[in-house]
Amino acid sequence: MAKKTKKQQSAGTPATVALTAAGTAFTVHAYEHDPAHPSYGEEAAEAMGVSPDRVFKTLVADVDGRLTVAVVPVAGQLDLKALAAAVGGKRAAMADPALAERTTGYVRGGISPLGQRKSLPTVIDASARQHPTICVSAGRRGLEVELAPGDLVALTGAVLAPVGRA
């Protein structure tokens, strides 16, 4: 995977700053965000020409009163029961979007699993292991980072579990 160019370095977000500080290899992909597009993740996959099973969306859920991050392919959905089980919880529901934004420091559609304001428990769908690299939000709409799934797991302290469904 190529290192960032000087132009890519100017697109600094807390996510890219965290990746750089960790010395992790990654590639930044920028595209023109269309506010009218119905799905942020599908828009990213289309714009980058990447299969939707390699582009992962970051969702914030409430598991037994504790915010938890789920990273699942944009082509599918989050299985809330599986997410709760993956972190030893009983019940999960999607978090209030305003609370998710305040807690992570990112806006909806641009929430990255990296460089969040507050470190949250993170679960990455096990399908990420099937790819040499995956793409996740770099911290704003229209900006993605591509990195090895193992690096994402290491940097977020995540667990891999089957939390996505078609």
mmCIF file with all atom_site columns, C-alpha atoms in Angstrom, residues 59-166:
data_model
loop_
_atom_site.group_PDB
_atom_site.id
_atom_site.type_symbol
_atom_site.label_atom_id
_atom_site.label_alt_id
_atom_site.label_comp_id
_atom_site.label_asym_id
_atom_site.label_entity_id
_atom_site.label_seq_id
_atom_site.pdbx_PDB_ins_code
_atom_site.Cartn_x
_atom_site.Cartn_y
_atom_site.Cartn_z
_atom_site.occupancy
_atom_site.B_iso_or_equiv
_atom_site.pdbx_formal_charge
_atom_site.auth_seq_id
_atom_site.auth_comp_id
_atom_site.auth_asym_id
_atom_site.auth_atom_id
_atom_site.pdbx_PDB_model_num
ATOM 1   C CA . LEU A 1 59  ? -22.181 2.762   13.312 1.00 0.00 ? 59  LEU A CA 1
ATOM 2   C CA . VAL A 1 60  ? -22.636 3.704   16.954 1.00 0.00 ? 60  VAL A CA 1
ATOM 3   C CA . ALA A 1 61  ? -25.001 1.645   19.070 1.00 0.00 ? 61  ALA A CA 1
ATOM 4   C CA . ASP A 1 62  ? -26.087 1.647   22.695 1.00 0.00 ? 62  ASP A CA 1
ATOM 5   C CA . VAL A 1 63  ? -25.381 -1.732  24.293 1.00 0.00 ? 63  VAL A CA 1
ATOM 6   C CA . ASP A 1 64  ? -26.863 -1.957  27.770 1.00 0.00 ? 64  ASP A CA 1
ATOM 7   C CA . GLY A 1 65  ? -26.337 1.783   28.280 1.00 0.00 ? 65  GLY A CA 1
ATOM 8   C CA . ARG A 1 66  ? -22.790 1.885   26.891 1.00 0.00 ? 66  ARG A CA 1
ATOM 9   C CA . LEU A 1 67  ? -21.950 3.337   23.478 1.00 0.00 ? 67  LEU A CA 1
ATOM 10  C CA . THR A 1 68  ? -20.283 0.788   21.227 1.00 0.00 ? 68  THR A CA 1
ATOM 11  C CA . VAL A 1 69  ? -18.886 1.108   17.700 1.00 0.00 ? 69  VAL A CA 1
ATOM 12  C CA . ALA A 1 70  ? -19.755 -1.428  15.009 1.00 0.00 ? 70  ALA A CA 1
ATOM 13  C CA . VAL A 1 71  ? -17.879 -1.534  11.687 1.00 0.00 ? 71  VAL A CA 1
ATOM 14  C CA . VAL A 1 72  ? -19.803 -3.473  9.028  1.00 0.00 ? 72  VAL A CA 1
ATOM 15  C CA . PRO A 1 73  ? -19.810 -3.705  5.212  1.00 0.00 ? 73  PRO A CA 1
ATOM 16  C CA . VAL A 1 74  ? -21.922 -1.011  3.548  1.00 0.00 ? 74  VAL A CA 1
ATOM 17  C CA . ALA A 1 75  ? -23.580 -3.745  1.470  1.00 0.00 ? 75  ALA A CA 1
ATOM 18  C CA . GLY A 1 76  ? -25.265 -5.153  4.576  1.00 0.00 ? 76  GLY A CA 1
ATOM 19  C CA . GLN A 1 77  ? -26.769 -4.208  7.899  1.00 0.00 ? 77  GLN A CA 1
ATOM 20  C CA . LEU A 1 78  ? -25.757 -4.362  11.534 1.00 0.00 ? 78  LEU A CA 1
ATOM 21  C CA . ASP A 1 79  ? -27.123 -7.304  13.515 1.00 0.00 ? 79  ASP A CA 1
ATOM 22  C CA . LEU A 1 80  ? -27.823 -5.632  16.871 1.00 0.00 ? 80  LEU A CA 1
ATOM 23  C CA . LYS A 1 81  ? -28.252 -8.936  18.752 1.00 0.00 ? 81  LYS A CA 1
ATOM 24  C CA . ALA A 1 82  ? -24.902 -10.180 17.463 1.00 0.00 ? 82  ALA A CA 1
ATOM 25  C CA . LEU A 1 83  ? -23.269 -6.869  18.434 1.00 0.00 ? 83  LEU A CA 1
ATOM 26  C CA . ALA A 1 84  ? -24.613 -7.106  21.983 1.00 0.00 ? 84  ALA A CA 1
ATOM 27  C CA . ALA A 1 85  ? -23.376 -10.695 22.256 1.00 0.00 ? 85  ALA A CA 1
ATOM 28  C CA . ALA A 1 86  ? -19.924 -9.747  20.894 1.00 0.00 ? 86  ALA A CA 1
ATOM 29  C CA . VAL A 1 87  ? -19.368 -7.303  23.780 1.00 0.00 ? 87  VAL A CA 1
ATOM 30  C CA . GLY A 1 88  ? -21.034 -9.419  26.461 1.00 0.00 ? 88  GLY A CA 1
ATOM 31  C CA . GLY A 1 89  ? -24.247 -7.395  26.493 1.00 0.00 ? 89  GLY A CA 1
ATOM 32  C CA . LYS A 1 90  ? -27.902 -8.295  26.364 1.00 0.00 ? 90  LYS A CA 1
ATOM 33  C CA . ARG A 1 91  ? -29.622 -5.531  24.400 1.00 0.00 ? 91  ARG A CA 1
ATOM 34  C CA . ALA A 1 92  ? -28.484 -3.167  21.693 1.00 0.00 ? 92  ALA A CA 1
ATOM 35  C CA . ALA A 1 93  ? -30.159 -0.317  19.856 1.00 0.00 ? 93  ALA A CA 1
ATOM 36  C CA . MET A 1 94  ? -28.839 2.331   17.521 1.00 0.00 ? 94  MET A CA 1
ATOM 37  C CA . ALA A 1 95  ? -27.492 5.304   19.467 1.00 0.00 ? 95  ALA A CA 1
ATOM 38  C CA . ASP A 1 96  ? -29.021 8.735   19.236 1.00 0.00 ? 96  ASP A CA 1
ATOM 39  C CA . PRO A 1 97  ? -27.246 10.384  16.261 1.00 0.00 ? 97  PRO A CA 1
ATOM 40  C CA . ALA A 1 98  ? -26.528 13.614  18.178 1.00 0.00 ? 98  ALA A CA 1
ATOM 41  C CA . LEU A 1 99  ? -24.983 11.639  21.048 1.00 0.00 ? 99  LEU A CA 1
ATOM 42  C CA . ALA A 1 100 ? -22.898 9.599   18.589 1.00 0.00 ? 100 ALA A CA 1
ATOM 43  C CA . GLU A 1 101 ? -21.615 12.817  16.991 1.00 0.00 ? 101 GLU A CA 1
ATOM 44  C CA . ARG A 1 102 ? -20.796 14.473  20.341 1.00 0.00 ? 102 ARG A CA 1
ATOM 45  C CA . THR A 1 103 ? -19.052 11.381  21.673 1.00 0.00 ? 103 THR A CA 1
ATOM 46  C CA . THR A 1 104 ? -16.976 10.552  18.587 1.00 0.00 ? 104 THR A CA 1
ATOM 47  C CA . GLY A 1 105 ? -16.292 14.120  17.452 1.00 0.00 ? 105 GLY A CA 1
ATOM 48  C CA . TYR A 1 106 ? -17.444 13.294  13.926 1.00 0.00 ? 106 TYR A CA 1
ATOM 49  C CA . VAL A 1 107 ? -20.603 14.052  11.942 1.00 0.00 ? 107 VAL A CA 1
ATOM 50  C CA . ARG A 1 108 ? -23.042 11.373  10.791 1.00 0.00 ? 108 ARG A CA 1
ATOM 51  C CA . GLY A 1 109 ? -21.872 9.945   7.484  1.00 0.00 ? 109 GLY A CA 1
ATOM 52  C CA . GLY A 1 110 ? -18.289 10.766  8.422  1.00 0.00 ? 110 GLY A CA 1
ATOM 53  C CA . ILE A 1 111 ? -17.832 8.863   11.683 1.00 0.00 ? 111 ILE A CA 1
ATOM 54  C CA . SER A 1 112 ? -14.528 7.030   11.619 1.00 0.00 ? 112 SER A CA 1
ATOM 55  C CA . PRO A 1 113 ? -13.596 4.153   13.906 1.00 0.00 ? 113 PRO A CA 1
ATOM 56  C CA . LEU A 1 114 ? -10.211 5.897   14.269 1.00 0.00 ? 114 LEU A CA 1
ATOM 57  C CA . GLY A 1 115 ? -9.292  9.063   16.146 1.00 0.00 ? 115 GLY A CA 1
ATOM 58  C CA . GLN A 1 116 ? -12.554 9.364   18.038 1.00 0.00 ? 116 GLN A CA 1
ATOM 59  C CA . ARG A 1 117 ? -12.872 11.964  20.788 1.00 0.00 ? 117 ARG A CA 1
ATOM 60  C CA . LYS A 1 118 ? -13.666 9.211   23.305 1.00 0.00 ? 118 LYS A CA 1
ATOM 61  C CA . SER A 1 119 ? -12.402 5.660   22.895 1.00 0.00 ? 119 SER A CA 1
ATOM 62  C CA . LEU A 1 120 ? -15.357 3.283   22.606 1.00 0.00 ? 120 LEU A CA 1
ATOM 63  C CA . PRO A 1 121 ? -15.545 -0.515  22.535 1.00 0.00 ? 121 PRO A CA 1
ATOM 64  C CA . THR A 1 122 ? -15.348 -1.519  18.876 1.00 0.00 ? 122 THR A CA 1
ATOM 65  C CA . VAL A 1 123 ? -16.494 -4.599  16.980 1.00 0.00 ? 123 VAL A CA 1
ATOM 66  C CA . ILE A 1 124 ? -15.493 -5.152  13.348 1.00 0.00 ? 124 ILE A CA 1
ATOM 67  C CA . ASP A 1 125 ? -17.455 -7.605  11.251 1.00 0.00 ? 125 ASP A CA 1
ATOM 68  C CA . ALA A 1 126 ? -15.466 -10.808 10.781 1.00 0.00 ? 126 ALA A CA 1
ATOM 69  C CA . SER A 1 127 ? -15.847 -10.549 6.992  1.00 0.00 ? 127 SER A CA 1
ATOM 70  C CA . ALA A 1 128 ? -13.092 -7.896  7.052  1.00 0.00 ? 128 ALA A CA 1
ATOM 71  C CA . ARG A 1 129 ? -10.572 -10.763 7.330  1.00 0.00 ? 129 ARG A CA 1
ATOM 72  C CA . GLN A 1 130 ? -11.464 -11.857 3.796  1.00 0.00 ? 130 GLN A CA 1
ATOM 73  C CA . HIS A 1 131 ? -9.805  -8.770  2.274  1.00 0.00 ? 131 HIS A CA 1
ATOM 74  C CA . PRO A 1 132 ? -6.181  -7.617  2.213  1.00 0.00 ? 132 PRO A CA 1
ATOM 75  C CA . THR A 1 133 ? -7.451  -4.054  2.720  1.00 0.00 ? 133 THR A CA 1
ATOM 76  C CA . ILE A 1 134 ? -10.757 -2.421  3.613  1.00 0.00 ? 134 ILE A CA 1
ATOM 77  C CA . CYS A 1 135 ? -11.981 1.162   3.442  1.00 0.00 ? 135 CYS A CA 1
ATOM 78  C CA . VAL A 1 136 ? -13.494 3.087   6.354  1.00 0.00 ? 136 VAL A CA 1
ATOM 79  C CA . SER A 1 137 ? -14.395 6.714   6.842  1.00 0.00 ? 137 SER A CA 1
ATOM 80  C CA . ALA A 1 138 ? -11.425 8.999   7.334  1.00 0.00 ? 138 ALA A CA 1
ATOM 81  C CA . GLY A 1 139 ? -13.501 11.334  9.471  1.00 0.00 ? 139 GLY A CA 1
ATOM 82  C CA . ARG A 1 140 ? -15.567 13.357  7.065  1.00 0.00 ? 140 ARG A CA 1
ATOM 83  C CA . ARG A 1 141 ? -17.997 12.819  4.232  1.00 0.00 ? 141 ARG A CA 1
ATOM 84  C CA . GLY A 1 142 ? -16.154 12.275  0.967  1.00 0.00 ? 142 GLY A CA 1
ATOM 85  C CA . LEU A 1 143 ? -12.950 10.986  2.581  1.00 0.00 ? 143 LEU A CA 1
ATOM 86  C CA . GLU A 1 144 ? -12.049 7.324   3.142  1.00 0.00 ? 144 GLU A CA 1
ATOM 87  C CA . VAL A 1 145 ? -8.926  5.520   4.322  1.00 0.00 ? 145 VAL A CA 1
ATOM 88  C CA . GLU A 1 146 ? -7.854  2.129   3.032  1.00 0.00 ? 146 GLU A CA 1
ATOM 89  C CA . LEU A 1 147 ? -5.869  -0.053  5.405  1.00 0.00 ? 147 LEU A CA 1
ATOM 90  C CA . ALA A 1 148 ? -5.296  -3.665  6.407  1.00 0.00 ? 148 ALA A CA 1
ATOM 91  C CA . PRO A 1 149 ? -8.073  -5.064  8.614  1.00 0.00 ? 149 PRO A CA 1
ATOM 92  C CA . GLY A 1 150 ? -5.505  -6.254  11.167 1.00 0.00 ? 150 GLY A CA 1
ATOM 93  C CA . ASP A 1 151 ? -4.186  -2.707  11.508 1.00 0.00 ? 151 ASP A CA 1
ATOM 94  C CA . LEU A 1 152 ? -7.714  -1.405  12.118 1.00 0.00 ? 152 LEU A CA 1
ATOM 95  C CA . VAL A 1 153 ? -8.269  -4.063  14.784 1.00 0.00 ? 153 VAL A CA 1
ATOM 96  C CA . ALA A 1 154 ? -4.968  -3.214  16.475 1.00 0.00 ? 154 ALA A CA 1
ATOM 97  C CA . LEU A 1 155 ? -5.500  0.557   16.437 1.00 0.00 ? 155 LEU A CA 1
ATOM 98  C CA . THR A 1 156 ? -9.062  0.430   17.759 1.00 0.00 ? 156 THR A CA 1
ATOM 99  C CA . GLY A 1 157 ? -8.626  -2.472  20.177 1.00 0.00 ? 157 GLY A CA 1
ATOM 100 C CA . ALA A 1 158 ? -11.529 -4.081  18.351 1.00 0.00 ? 158 ALA A CA 1
ATOM 101 C CA . VAL A 1 159 ? -12.817 -7.602  18.408 1.00 0.00 ? 159 VAL A CA 1
ATOM 102 C CA . LEU A 1 160 ? -13.752 -9.398  15.193 1.00 0.00 ? 160 LEU A CA 1
ATOM 103 C CA . ALA A 1 161 ? -17.193 -10.982 15.262 1.00 0.00 ? 161 ALA A CA 1
ATOM 104 C CA . PRO A 1 162 ? -19.972 -11.766 12.766 1.00 0.00 ? 162 PRO A CA 1
ATOM 105 C CA . VAL A 1 163 ? -22.058 -8.629  13.420 1.00 0.00 ? 163 VAL A CA 1
ATOM 106 C CA . GLY A 1 164 ? -23.041 -7.836  9.832  1.00 0.00 ? 164 GLY A CA 1
ATOM 107 C CA . ARG A 1 165 ? -25.819 -9.445  7.839  1.00 0.00 ? 165 ARG A CA 1
ATOM 108 C CA . ALA A 1 166 ? -26.838 -9.255  4.197  1.00 0.00 ? 166 ALA A CA 1
#
